[in-house]
Amino acid sequence: MLASEDQALFDALEDAQPKYATLPTPGAKHYLAQVEAVAKILGKPLIPWQRLAARIITERDPVDPTRWRYQRVIITTPRQVGKTTGNAAIQTAKCLLFPNRNAYYTAQTGHHARQRWLDLVDIIDKAGFEQDRDYTLLKGAGASILQFSNGSFIKPFAPTSDSLHGFTPHDVAIDEAYKFSLVEGTELEGGVSPAMQTKPDRQLIIFSTAGNADSTYLKKQVEQGREHIKNPDARTAYLEWSMADNADPDNPASWLFHPGLGHLITVDDLHQLHENEAPEVWLRAYMNTWISGATTGMVTPTEAAAVSARDITPPSHGVKNVAFAFEIAPDRSRTVIAAAWLDNAGTPTVKIIDRFAGVEDIEPKLAEIYTRRPLVIGSDDQGANRAINDHIKIVGKTPITTLTHRDYATACEDFRAAILAKKIILDDDPLLLDACSTAVMRPSGQGWLIDRFKTGAPVPEAIAAVVAVRLLSQSRPPAPKPLVMF
Ligand SMILES: Nc1ncnc2c1ncn2[C@@H]1O[C@H](COP(=O)(O)OP(=O)(O)OP(=O)(O)O)[C@@H](O)[C@H]1O
Ligand SMILES: [Mg+2]
């Protein structure tokens, strides 16, 4: 049972309840009121999630009150909810409460750490603290320090194993932890932990938004944190706010977990971000959801591989139900032709049937396909395709069906959704699978499309496949005739 004042912290969160949370120990001494007072002075009064975090972070060990209850705290939330600011308020409050406290702060690089520390200096200055009376300041790169008149200080440091060599910190904060690999994070902690060992009231706080496949350090913190909340004796506290598992990230009802909502960000702001950010960015940064790929491709390599099949062949009885699409790489280095049809179970199936250097051969190849009476031949009417489309139309030999810009966006979204739902079969052509996981999608109008120019290497296999599937669905092959007619 939570004490009523602790229950009130959760009630104040309304819909933005943490997905995982270490619970406050009923009756434990803590410094929430003091942190709140300092945050108010700094002009950043705590918002509900920051209040719960401050309550847990500042809890004293009931058995040995010279120690913090939690020597290690891991917090993960979406971006822009006040992690860095909340941490600054807590570090400042501890510095003001306890003389000679040594607090250190790092982030993805030493430069970033110093920038965020400069933000704090600015806040302190604007809050009416007076330099040389209330605090002293050294701003030199590598020697930056904000020291209060009681001897406590806050210092940024570079996230390396030897940065804290020779120092004895009480407080260390690691911001943007998703930027570190397990090796980097372990080396960083290897430099931090021994330096802190001599201080009984030490505390390491790690905070970040979710990461991707490269974020192996944070991943470990999250996995361990989720385990720690089951153990009442754990000395690690864990707090996580993220979208509910399996919720639809595109449905605003799924956004209500966001702990900045109504305080630092509005639903309108989220709608705009949702519209403008790539799906992976939206998921990771604003829904605080782990994305599996380190790249920002349409799908992850694993997701693409999950729908791939070997040795698929177009229907043997001719191509009257097969859609063909071509795509020329923007640098005209290669041209690809994809074929799409419905398999016996009605699942769209795609195969890269031709790939050749340059663009010269495309017209005779399309003319040859046309003689086989296919369902449709087409392409997206953009980029290098356009000249071919125009030329073939002008020559008038092979009718080409072109996708409009809007159709193309729908086609890209549908294709991605089909892969995620495993409602498509892809030829296990390595270039096709690779293209699906490297094709960068960007918003366009109300939809998303593969951006030929934002994608590092050309991905004509992916675009030809997308367009072939779209042409197939638009052309609706006739339903098979019943064998017996009444
Ligand atoms: N309690 C608060 N009261 C008023 N403003 C706040 C508060 N907390 C944070 N902010 C403001 O909200 C914005 C985002 O805060 P902050 O940069 O701390 O978020 P963050 O979670 O660290 O974001 P990111 O993930 O982008 O690093 C900043 O402009 C900050 O000043
Ligand atoms: Mg931040």
Short mmCIF file of C-alpha atoms and ligand atoms in Angstrom, two decimals:
data_model
loop_
_atom_site.label_atom_id
_atom_site.label_comp_id
_atom_site.label_asym_id
_atom_site.label_seq_id
_atom_site.Cartn_x
_atom_site.Cartn_y
_atom_site.Cartn_z
CA MET A 1 0.00 0.00 0.00
CA LEU A 2 1.28 3.41 -0.92
CA ALA A 3 1.13 6.24 1.59
CA SER A 4 -1.57 8.71 0.55
CA GLU A 5 0.93 11.43 -0.37
CA ASP A 6 2.74 8.93 -2.61
CA GLN A 7 -0.52 7.75 -4.17
CA ALA A 8 -1.23 11.40 -4.93
CA LEU A 9 1.94 11.51 -7.06
CA PHE A 10 0.55 8.74 -9.27
CA ASP A 11 -2.94 10.27 -9.33
CA ALA A 12 -1.48 13.56 -10.57
CA LEU A 13 -0.09 11.72 -13.59
CA GLU A 14 -3.64 10.91 -14.76
CA ASP A 15 -3.33 8.96 -18.05
CA ALA A 16 0.47 9.28 -18.11
CA GLN A 17 1.14 6.41 -15.72
CA PRO A 18 4.62 4.89 -15.92
CA LYS A 19 4.76 1.52 -17.66
CA TYR A 20 7.33 0.36 -15.11
CA ALA A 21 8.02 2.08 -11.80
CA THR A 22 9.89 1.44 -8.60
CA LEU A 23 7.36 2.37 -5.94
CA PRO A 24 8.12 4.91 -3.21
CA THR A 25 8.87 3.25 0.14
CA PRO A 26 6.05 4.24 2.48
CA GLY A 27 7.28 6.55 5.23
CA ALA A 28 10.85 6.82 3.91
CA LYS A 29 12.61 10.15 4.36
CA HIS A 30 13.00 12.02 1.10
CA TYR A 31 13.71 15.53 -0.20
CA LEU A 32 10.91 16.02 -2.70
CA ALA A 33 9.72 19.24 -1.07
CA GLN A 34 13.24 20.69 -1.22
CA VAL A 35 13.69 19.72 -4.88
CA GLU A 36 10.30 21.25 -5.66
CA ALA A 37 11.32 24.49 -3.98
CA VAL A 38 14.60 24.67 -5.91
CA ALA A 39 12.89 23.79 -9.22
CA LYS A 40 10.43 26.63 -8.60
CA ILE A 41 13.28 29.08 -7.92
CA LEU A 42 14.90 27.93 -11.16
CA GLY A 43 11.67 28.76 -12.99
CA LYS A 44 11.03 25.09 -13.82
CA PRO A 45 8.42 23.92 -11.30
CA LEU A 46 8.35 20.12 -11.41
CA ILE A 47 5.72 18.52 -13.61
CA PRO A 48 4.08 15.33 -12.26
CA TRP A 49 6.51 12.77 -13.71
CA GLN A 50 9.49 14.85 -12.51
CA ARG A 51 7.88 14.95 -9.06
CA LEU A 52 7.58 11.15 -8.90
CA ALA A 53 11.18 10.80 -10.13
CA ALA A 54 12.46 13.31 -7.56
CA ARG A 55 10.55 11.50 -4.80
CA ILE A 56 12.25 8.21 -5.64
CA ILE A 57 15.70 9.59 -6.39
CA THR A 58 15.90 11.48 -3.08
CA GLU A 59 14.63 8.64 -0.90
CA ARG A 60 16.96 7.82 1.99
CA ASP A 61 17.84 4.27 2.96
CA PRO A 62 15.50 3.50 5.90
CA VAL A 63 18.21 1.37 7.56
CA ASP A 64 21.18 3.65 6.98
CA PRO A 65 19.90 7.19 6.38
CA THR A 66 23.39 8.42 5.44
CA ARG A 67 22.83 6.59 2.14
CA TRP A 68 20.36 7.03 -0.65
CA ARG A 69 17.86 4.22 -0.92
CA TYR A 70 18.88 3.84 -4.59
CA GLN A 71 22.52 4.12 -5.59
CA ARG A 72 21.56 3.68 -9.19
CA VAL A 73 18.52 5.15 -10.95
CA ILE A 74 17.50 4.46 -14.54
CA ILE A 75 14.86 6.62 -16.18
CA THR A 76 13.53 6.35 -19.72
CA THR A 77 10.91 8.67 -21.21
CA PRO A 78 10.12 10.14 -24.63
CA ARG A 79 12.10 13.14 -25.83
CA GLN A 80 11.37 16.66 -24.68
CA VAL A 81 9.63 15.85 -21.43
CA GLY A 82 12.16 17.52 -19.14
CA LYS A 83 14.71 14.80 -18.42
CA THR A 84 17.74 17.09 -18.65
CA THR A 85 15.96 19.96 -16.90
CA GLY A 86 14.58 17.72 -14.16
CA ASN A 87 18.03 16.26 -13.56
CA ALA A 88 19.54 19.75 -13.40
CA ALA A 89 16.97 20.75 -10.75
CA ILE A 90 17.71 17.62 -8.71
CA GLN A 91 21.50 18.00 -8.94
CA THR A 92 21.23 21.69 -8.02
CA ALA A 93 18.91 20.93 -5.10
CA LYS A 94 21.31 18.32 -3.70
CA CYS A 95 24.21 20.76 -4.09
CA LEU A 96 22.33 23.47 -2.22
CA LEU A 97 21.08 21.09 0.50
CA PHE A 98 24.42 19.44 1.24
CA PRO A 99 27.69 21.40 1.40
CA ASN A 100 30.73 20.24 -0.56
CA ARG A 101 28.70 17.96 -2.79
CA ASN A 102 30.46 16.97 -6.02
CA ALA A 103 28.09 16.49 -8.94
CA TYR A 104 29.06 15.51 -12.47
CA TYR A 105 27.08 15.42 -15.66
CA THR A 106 27.78 13.80 -19.02
CA ALA A 107 25.89 13.19 -22.26
CA GLN A 108 26.59 11.74 -25.72
CA THR A 109 29.82 13.75 -26.05
CA GLY A 110 31.85 16.11 -23.88
CA HIS A 111 30.69 18.97 -26.09
CA HIS A 112 27.01 18.12 -25.57
CA ALA A 113 27.56 17.73 -21.83
CA ARG A 114 29.12 21.19 -21.65
CA GLN A 115 26.27 22.73 -23.71
CA ARG A 116 23.63 21.33 -21.35
CA TRP A 117 25.71 22.47 -18.37
CA LEU A 118 25.83 25.98 -19.92
CA ASP A 119 21.99 25.83 -20.13
CA LEU A 120 21.96 25.17 -16.40
CA VAL A 121 24.37 28.06 -15.73
CA ASP A 122 21.99 30.28 -17.68
CA ILE A 123 18.99 29.09 -15.64
CA ILE A 124 20.90 29.68 -12.37
CA ASP A 125 21.84 33.16 -13.50
CA LYS A 126 18.29 34.06 -14.58
CA ALA A 127 16.91 32.69 -11.29
CA GLY A 128 18.64 35.51 -9.42
CA PHE A 129 21.71 33.70 -8.11
CA GLU A 130 24.52 36.20 -8.14
CA GLN A 131 27.94 35.30 -9.50
CA ASP A 132 30.82 35.65 -7.00
CA ARG A 133 28.31 35.95 -4.16
CA ASP A 134 26.23 32.78 -4.55
CA TYR A 135 28.45 30.88 -6.96
CA THR A 136 31.66 31.03 -8.95
CA LEU A 137 32.08 29.96 -12.52
CA LEU A 138 34.87 28.63 -14.70
CA LYS A 139 33.78 28.18 -18.30
CA GLY A 140 36.99 26.93 -19.90
CA ALA A 141 36.50 23.84 -22.05
CA GLY A 142 37.78 20.93 -19.96
CA ALA A 143 37.81 23.06 -16.81
CA SER A 144 34.13 24.06 -16.64
CA ILE A 145 32.76 24.21 -13.11
CA LEU A 146 29.81 25.84 -11.38
CA GLN A 147 30.64 26.06 -7.67
CA PHE A 148 28.14 27.25 -5.09
CA SER A 149 29.22 29.27 -2.06
CA ASN A 150 28.73 26.20 0.19
CA GLY A 151 31.50 24.38 -1.70
CA SER A 152 29.19 22.12 -3.75
CA PHE A 153 29.74 22.06 -7.47
CA ILE A 154 28.36 20.76 -10.77
CA LYS A 155 30.82 19.90 -13.50
CA PRO A 156 30.32 18.52 -17.03
CA PHE A 157 32.62 15.75 -18.22
CA ALA A 158 33.31 13.85 -21.43
CA PRO A 159 31.87 10.29 -21.51
CA THR A 160 35.19 8.45 -21.45
CA SER A 161 36.75 5.99 -19.03
CA ASP A 162 39.38 8.40 -17.72
CA SER A 163 37.46 11.69 -17.47
CA LEU A 164 36.75 11.26 -13.75
CA HIS A 165 40.22 9.99 -12.94
CA GLY A 166 41.34 11.62 -9.71
CA PHE A 167 37.87 12.93 -8.79
CA THR A 168 35.48 11.62 -6.12
CA PRO A 169 31.93 12.39 -7.21
CA HIS A 170 28.80 11.99 -5.09
CA ASP A 171 26.45 12.41 -8.01
CA VAL A 172 26.96 11.34 -11.59
CA ALA A 173 24.32 11.76 -14.27
CA ILE A 174 24.60 10.05 -17.67
CA ASP A 175 22.21 11.72 -20.14
CA GLU A 176 21.32 10.41 -23.66
CA ALA A 177 22.49 6.93 -22.66
CA TYR A 178 21.05 5.46 -25.88
CA LYS A 179 24.07 6.88 -27.72
CA PHE A 180 26.43 4.37 -26.12
CA SER A 181 27.20 0.81 -27.13
CA LEU A 182 27.57 -1.70 -24.32
CA VAL A 183 31.35 -1.46 -24.67
CA GLU A 184 31.35 2.35 -24.52
CA GLY A 185 28.88 2.45 -21.62
CA THR A 186 30.77 -0.18 -19.68
CA GLU A 187 34.03 1.70 -20.15
CA LEU A 188 32.34 4.91 -19.08
CA GLU A 189 30.96 3.29 -15.93
CA GLY A 190 34.35 1.66 -15.37
CA GLY A 191 35.73 5.18 -15.00
CA VAL A 192 32.79 6.46 -12.92
CA SER A 193 32.17 3.71 -10.36
CA PRO A 194 35.62 3.41 -8.77
CA ALA A 195 35.74 7.19 -8.49
CA MET A 196 32.46 7.13 -6.52
CA GLN A 197 33.20 4.14 -4.29
CA THR A 198 34.49 6.12 -1.32
CA LYS A 199 31.26 8.11 -0.96
CA PRO A 200 28.50 6.32 1.00
CA ASP A 201 25.82 8.71 -0.30
CA ARG A 202 26.75 8.24 -3.94
CA GLN A 203 24.18 8.06 -6.71
CA LEU A 204 24.43 7.34 -10.41
CA ILE A 205 21.48 8.41 -12.55
CA ILE A 206 21.16 7.18 -16.13
CA PHE A 207 18.47 8.66 -18.32
CA SER A 208 17.53 8.48 -21.94
CA THR A 209 14.90 8.02 -24.57
CA ALA A 210 14.67 4.52 -26.11
CA GLY A 211 17.27 3.49 -28.66
CA ASN A 212 17.88 1.25 -31.61
CA ALA A 213 19.97 -1.85 -32.27
CA ASP A 214 23.15 0.14 -31.59
CA SER A 215 22.00 1.24 -28.10
CA THR A 216 23.23 -1.89 -26.37
CA TYR A 217 24.26 -0.09 -23.15
CA LEU A 218 20.82 1.41 -22.57
CA LYS A 219 19.14 -1.82 -23.61
CA LYS A 220 20.91 -3.57 -20.77
CA GLN A 221 19.86 -0.87 -18.29
CA VAL A 222 16.24 -1.22 -19.41
CA GLU A 223 16.25 -5.01 -19.15
CA GLN A 224 17.86 -4.90 -15.72
CA GLY A 225 15.65 -2.04 -14.57
CA ARG A 226 12.48 -3.93 -15.46
CA GLU A 227 13.77 -6.85 -13.41
CA HIS A 228 14.79 -4.68 -10.46
CA ILE A 229 11.28 -3.36 -9.89
CA LYS A 230 10.25 -6.91 -8.95
CA ASN A 231 12.84 -7.03 -6.18
CA PRO A 232 11.94 -5.04 -3.05
CA ASP A 233 15.59 -5.06 -1.89
CA ALA A 234 17.05 -3.77 -5.15
CA ARG A 235 19.36 -0.78 -4.87
CA THR A 236 18.47 0.24 -8.40
CA ALA A 237 15.31 2.23 -9.12
CA TYR A 238 13.68 2.17 -12.54
CA LEU A 239 11.09 4.41 -14.16
CA GLU A 240 9.79 4.03 -17.70
CA TRP A 241 7.16 5.92 -19.65
CA SER A 242 6.51 4.48 -23.09
CA MET A 243 3.65 3.62 -25.42
CA ALA A 244 1.71 0.52 -24.37
CA ASP A 245 2.97 -2.69 -25.98
CA ASN A 246 1.23 -3.42 -29.28
CA ALA A 247 -0.62 -0.09 -29.24
CA ASP A 248 -1.11 1.67 -32.56
CA PRO A 249 1.47 4.50 -32.67
CA ASP A 250 -0.69 6.34 -35.20
CA ASN A 251 -3.73 6.46 -32.96
CA PRO A 252 -3.79 9.57 -30.72
CA ALA A 253 -5.41 7.45 -27.99
CA SER A 254 -2.04 5.65 -27.73
CA TRP A 255 -0.23 8.93 -26.99
CA LEU A 256 -1.80 9.61 -23.61
CA PHE A 257 1.03 7.88 -21.74
CA HIS A 258 3.28 10.81 -22.75
CA PRO A 259 4.27 12.47 -19.45
CA GLY A 260 4.95 15.86 -21.05
CA LEU A 261 1.43 16.06 -22.49
CA GLY A 262 -0.55 18.96 -21.08
CA HIS A 263 2.56 20.33 -19.37
CA LEU A 264 5.33 20.86 -21.92
CA ILE A 265 3.66 19.66 -25.10
CA THR A 266 0.12 19.68 -26.53
CA VAL A 267 -1.79 17.06 -28.49
CA ASP A 268 -1.53 19.45 -31.47
CA ASP A 269 2.26 19.47 -31.13
CA LEU A 270 2.25 15.66 -31.17
CA HIS A 271 -0.01 15.62 -34.25
CA GLN A 272 2.51 17.83 -36.04
CA LEU A 273 5.47 15.72 -34.99
CA HIS A 274 3.59 12.60 -36.04
CA GLU A 275 3.03 14.11 -39.46
CA ASN A 276 6.55 15.40 -39.97
CA GLU A 277 8.84 12.80 -38.44
CA ALA A 278 9.79 9.52 -40.09
CA PRO A 279 7.91 6.57 -38.53
CA GLU A 280 11.06 5.25 -36.82
CA VAL A 281 11.81 8.65 -35.34
CA TRP A 282 8.25 9.04 -34.14
CA LEU A 283 8.28 5.61 -32.53
CA ARG A 284 11.62 5.97 -30.82
CA ALA A 285 11.72 9.64 -29.89
CA TYR A 286 8.08 10.36 -29.07
CA MET A 287 6.57 6.98 -28.22
CA ASN A 288 9.79 5.92 -26.42
CA THR A 289 9.64 2.58 -28.21
CA TRP A 290 12.69 0.55 -29.16
CA ILE A 291 13.27 0.27 -32.87
CA SER A 292 15.12 -2.82 -33.95
CA GLY A 293 17.09 -1.46 -36.89
CA ALA A 294 20.07 0.81 -36.44
CA THR A 295 19.19 2.22 -39.85
CA THR A 296 16.09 4.25 -40.56
CA GLY A 297 14.88 2.01 -43.37
CA MET A 298 11.29 1.23 -44.33
CA VAL A 299 11.45 -1.97 -42.29
CA THR A 300 14.25 -3.72 -40.42
CA PRO A 301 16.36 -6.42 -42.07
CA THR A 302 14.68 -8.98 -39.81
CA GLU A 303 11.20 -7.82 -40.78
CA ALA A 304 12.08 -8.01 -44.48
CA ALA A 305 13.66 -11.45 -44.09
CA ALA A 306 10.55 -12.70 -42.27
CA VAL A 307 8.43 -12.34 -45.44
CA SER A 308 11.03 -13.57 -47.92
CA ALA A 309 10.80 -16.87 -49.74
CA ARG A 310 13.18 -18.74 -51.97
CA ASP A 311 12.54 -19.95 -55.51
CA ILE A 312 9.24 -18.25 -56.09
CA THR A 313 8.13 -18.17 -59.71
CA PRO A 314 5.38 -16.24 -61.46
CA PRO A 315 2.32 -18.33 -62.42
CA SER A 316 3.19 -20.89 -65.02
CA HIS A 317 0.03 -20.27 -67.06
CA GLY A 318 1.17 -16.94 -68.52
CA VAL A 319 1.25 -13.43 -67.15
CA LYS A 320 -2.29 -12.19 -67.66
CA ASN A 321 -2.63 -11.75 -63.89
CA VAL A 322 0.86 -10.39 -63.32
CA ALA A 323 1.72 -6.70 -62.83
CA PHE A 324 5.14 -5.47 -63.96
CA ALA A 325 6.87 -2.32 -62.77
CA PHE A 326 10.23 -0.83 -63.55
CA GLU A 327 12.37 1.63 -61.64
CA ILE A 328 15.53 3.40 -62.76
CA ALA A 329 18.06 4.32 -60.06
CA PRO A 330 18.36 8.12 -59.70
CA ASP A 331 22.01 7.92 -60.81
CA ARG A 332 20.87 5.76 -63.79
CA SER A 333 23.36 3.11 -62.67
CA ARG A 334 20.81 0.30 -62.93
CA THR A 335 17.25 -0.49 -63.86
CA VAL A 336 15.09 -3.07 -62.18
CA ILE A 337 11.88 -4.80 -63.24
CA ALA A 338 9.62 -6.37 -60.60
CA ALA A 339 6.66 -8.67 -61.14
CA ALA A 340 3.76 -8.98 -58.66
CA TRP A 341 0.90 -11.47 -58.59
CA LEU A 342 -1.41 -13.17 -56.11
CA ASP A 343 -0.36 -16.64 -55.05
CA ASN A 344 -2.88 -19.46 -54.68
CA ALA A 345 -3.82 -18.21 -51.21
CA GLY A 346 -4.36 -14.68 -52.56
CA THR A 347 -1.17 -13.23 -51.02
CA PRO A 348 0.65 -10.59 -53.08
CA THR A 349 3.97 -12.03 -54.18
CA VAL A 350 6.83 -10.03 -55.66
CA LYS A 351 9.89 -11.09 -57.63
CA ILE A 352 12.67 -9.05 -59.16
CA ILE A 353 12.63 -10.54 -62.66
CA ASP A 354 15.28 -8.40 -64.30
CA ARG A 355 18.11 -6.09 -63.36
CA PHE A 356 20.58 -4.52 -65.76
CA ALA A 357 23.15 -1.75 -65.85
CA GLY A 358 22.10 1.64 -67.19
CA VAL A 359 18.75 2.38 -68.82
CA GLU A 360 19.30 1.58 -72.48
CA ASP A 361 17.64 -1.83 -72.50
CA ILE A 362 14.41 -0.87 -70.77
CA GLU A 363 12.32 -0.17 -73.87
CA PRO A 364 12.95 -3.47 -75.70
CA LYS A 365 12.48 -5.37 -72.43
CA LEU A 366 9.12 -3.74 -71.77
CA ALA A 367 8.07 -4.34 -75.38
CA GLU A 368 8.91 -8.03 -74.95
CA ILE A 369 6.85 -8.26 -71.74
CA TYR A 370 3.97 -6.54 -73.52
CA THR A 371 3.87 -9.23 -76.18
CA ARG A 372 3.12 -11.73 -73.38
CA ARG A 373 -0.16 -9.89 -72.56
CA PRO A 374 0.50 -8.96 -68.92
CA LEU A 375 -2.13 -7.54 -66.58
CA VAL A 376 -0.36 -4.17 -66.50
CA ILE A 377 3.05 -2.56 -66.99
CA GLY A 378 3.91 0.66 -65.20
CA SER A 379 6.14 2.81 -63.06
CA ASP A 380 6.08 5.73 -60.69
CA ASP A 381 6.11 8.84 -62.86
CA GLN A 382 9.11 10.42 -61.14
CA GLY A 383 12.83 10.93 -61.56
CA ALA A 384 14.60 9.06 -64.31
CA ASN A 385 11.49 6.94 -65.01
CA ARG A 386 9.71 9.97 -66.32
CA ALA A 387 11.70 10.36 -69.50
CA ILE A 388 11.10 6.68 -70.34
CA ASN A 389 7.40 6.96 -69.53
CA ASP A 390 7.08 10.01 -71.76
CA HIS A 391 9.09 8.45 -74.52
CA ILE A 392 7.19 5.18 -74.53
CA LYS A 393 3.90 7.04 -74.44
CA ILE A 394 5.02 9.14 -77.36
CA VAL A 395 6.26 6.18 -79.34
CA GLY A 396 2.98 4.57 -78.36
CA LYS A 397 4.05 0.95 -78.61
CA THR A 398 3.85 -0.16 -74.99
CA PRO A 399 1.09 1.34 -72.83
CA ILE A 400 2.54 2.37 -69.49
CA THR A 401 0.39 2.90 -66.40
CA THR A 402 1.93 5.56 -64.20
CA LEU A 403 1.34 6.18 -60.51
CA THR A 404 0.45 9.65 -59.34
CA HIS A 405 2.43 11.15 -56.47
CA ARG A 406 -0.42 10.36 -54.10
CA ASP A 407 -0.71 6.79 -55.34
CA TYR A 408 2.99 6.33 -54.83
CA ALA A 409 2.76 7.45 -51.19
CA THR A 410 -0.16 5.08 -50.60
CA ALA A 411 1.77 2.32 -52.35
CA CYS A 412 4.80 2.79 -50.07
CA GLU A 413 2.70 2.81 -46.92
CA ASP A 414 0.69 -0.23 -47.95
CA PHE A 415 3.82 -2.13 -48.86
CA ARG A 416 5.44 -1.42 -45.50
CA ALA A 417 2.24 -2.33 -43.65
CA ALA A 418 2.00 -5.58 -45.62
CA ILE A 419 5.55 -6.55 -44.61
CA LEU A 420 4.90 -5.76 -40.95
CA ALA A 421 1.63 -7.74 -41.04
CA LYS A 422 3.36 -10.55 -42.98
CA LYS A 423 0.74 -10.26 -45.72
CA ILE A 424 3.16 -10.24 -48.62
CA ILE A 425 5.83 -12.57 -49.97
CA LEU A 426 9.11 -11.16 -51.23
CA ASP A 427 11.57 -12.92 -53.47
CA ASP A 428 14.69 -13.44 -51.34
CA ASP A 429 16.72 -11.35 -53.77
CA PRO A 430 19.42 -9.89 -51.47
CA LEU A 431 19.26 -6.47 -53.12
CA LEU A 432 15.48 -6.34 -52.69
CA LEU A 433 15.65 -7.27 -49.00
CA ASP A 434 18.52 -4.87 -48.45
CA ALA A 435 16.66 -2.07 -50.22
CA CYS A 436 13.59 -2.61 -48.02
CA SER A 437 15.68 -2.06 -44.91
CA THR A 438 17.66 0.91 -46.22
CA ALA A 439 14.92 2.80 -48.10
CA VAL A 440 14.34 6.00 -46.12
CA MET A 441 10.72 7.07 -45.84
CA ARG A 442 9.65 10.68 -45.48
CA PRO A 443 6.28 12.34 -44.96
CA SER A 444 4.52 13.73 -47.98
CA GLY A 445 1.08 15.31 -47.72
CA GLN A 446 -0.80 13.02 -45.38
CA GLY A 447 1.31 9.98 -46.16
CA TRP A 448 4.80 8.51 -46.26
CA LEU A 449 6.91 7.61 -49.22
CA ILE A 450 10.33 6.21 -50.04
CA ASP A 451 12.55 9.18 -50.70
CA ARG A 452 14.91 8.32 -53.57
CA PHE A 453 17.29 11.11 -52.62
CA LYS A 454 17.39 10.79 -48.85
CA THR A 455 18.27 7.13 -49.16
CA GLY A 456 22.04 6.56 -49.16
CA ALA A 457 22.44 4.03 -51.98
CA PRO A 458 19.81 3.66 -54.73
CA VAL A 459 16.94 1.28 -53.86
CA PRO A 460 15.28 0.61 -57.25
CA GLU A 461 14.44 -2.97 -56.18
CA ALA A 462 12.26 -1.69 -53.33
CA ILE A 463 10.53 0.96 -55.42
CA ALA A 464 9.87 -1.41 -58.36
CA ALA A 465 8.38 -3.91 -55.89
CA VAL A 466 6.21 -1.25 -54.23
CA VAL A 467 4.90 -0.02 -57.57
CA ALA A 468 4.27 -3.53 -58.94
CA VAL A 469 2.17 -4.41 -55.87
CA ARG A 470 0.22 -1.18 -56.20
CA LEU A 471 -0.45 -1.74 -59.90
CA LEU A 472 -1.57 -5.26 -59.11
CA SER A 473 -4.09 -4.07 -56.53
CA GLN A 474 -5.33 -1.28 -58.81
CA SER A 475 -5.78 -3.58 -61.76
CA ARG A 476 -7.78 -6.19 -59.80
CA PRO A 477 -7.14 -9.39 -61.69
CA PRO A 478 -10.46 -11.11 -62.46
CA ALA A 479 -11.59 -13.56 -59.79
CA PRO A 480 -11.10 -17.17 -60.91
CA LYS A 481 -14.20 -18.47 -62.66
CA PRO A 482 -16.12 -21.21 -60.86
CA LEU A 483 -15.49 -24.59 -62.43
CA VAL A 484 -19.15 -25.49 -62.60
CA MET A 485 -21.71 -23.00 -63.94
CA PHE A 486 -25.34 -23.35 -62.98
N1 LIG B 1 9.35 21.54 -15.11
C1 LIG B 1 9.48 22.30 -16.18
N2 LIG B 1 8.88 23.51 -16.24
C2 LIG B 1 8.98 24.29 -17.33
N3 LIG B 1 9.67 23.96 -18.41
C3 LIG B 1 10.30 22.77 -18.42
C4 LIG B 1 10.25 21.89 -17.31
N4 LIG B 1 10.96 20.78 -17.60
C5 LIG B 1 11.44 20.98 -18.84
N5 LIG B 1 11.05 22.16 -19.34
C6 LIG B 1 11.35 22.71 -20.66
O1 LIG B 1 10.93 21.76 -21.63
C7 LIG B 1 11.86 21.66 -22.69
C8 LIG B 1 12.40 20.24 -22.77
O2 LIG B 1 13.10 19.96 -21.57
P1 LIG B 1 14.41 19.06 -21.57
O3 LIG B 1 15.36 19.53 -22.60
O4 LIG B 1 14.84 18.99 -20.18
O5 LIG B 1 13.75 17.71 -22.04
P2 LIG B 1 14.50 16.32 -22.38
O6 LIG B 1 13.54 15.27 -21.99
O7 LIG B 1 15.85 16.31 -21.80
O8 LIG B 1 14.55 16.43 -23.96
P3 LIG B 1 15.56 15.65 -24.97
O9 LIG B 1 15.11 14.23 -24.95
O10 LIG B 1 15.28 16.31 -26.26
O11 LIG B 1 16.94 15.83 -24.45
C9 LIG B 1 12.95 22.69 -22.37
O12 LIG B 1 12.63 23.88 -23.05
C10 LIG B 1 12.83 22.89 -20.89
O13 LIG B 1 13.23 24.18 -20.48
MG MG B 2 17.72 16.12 -22.67
#
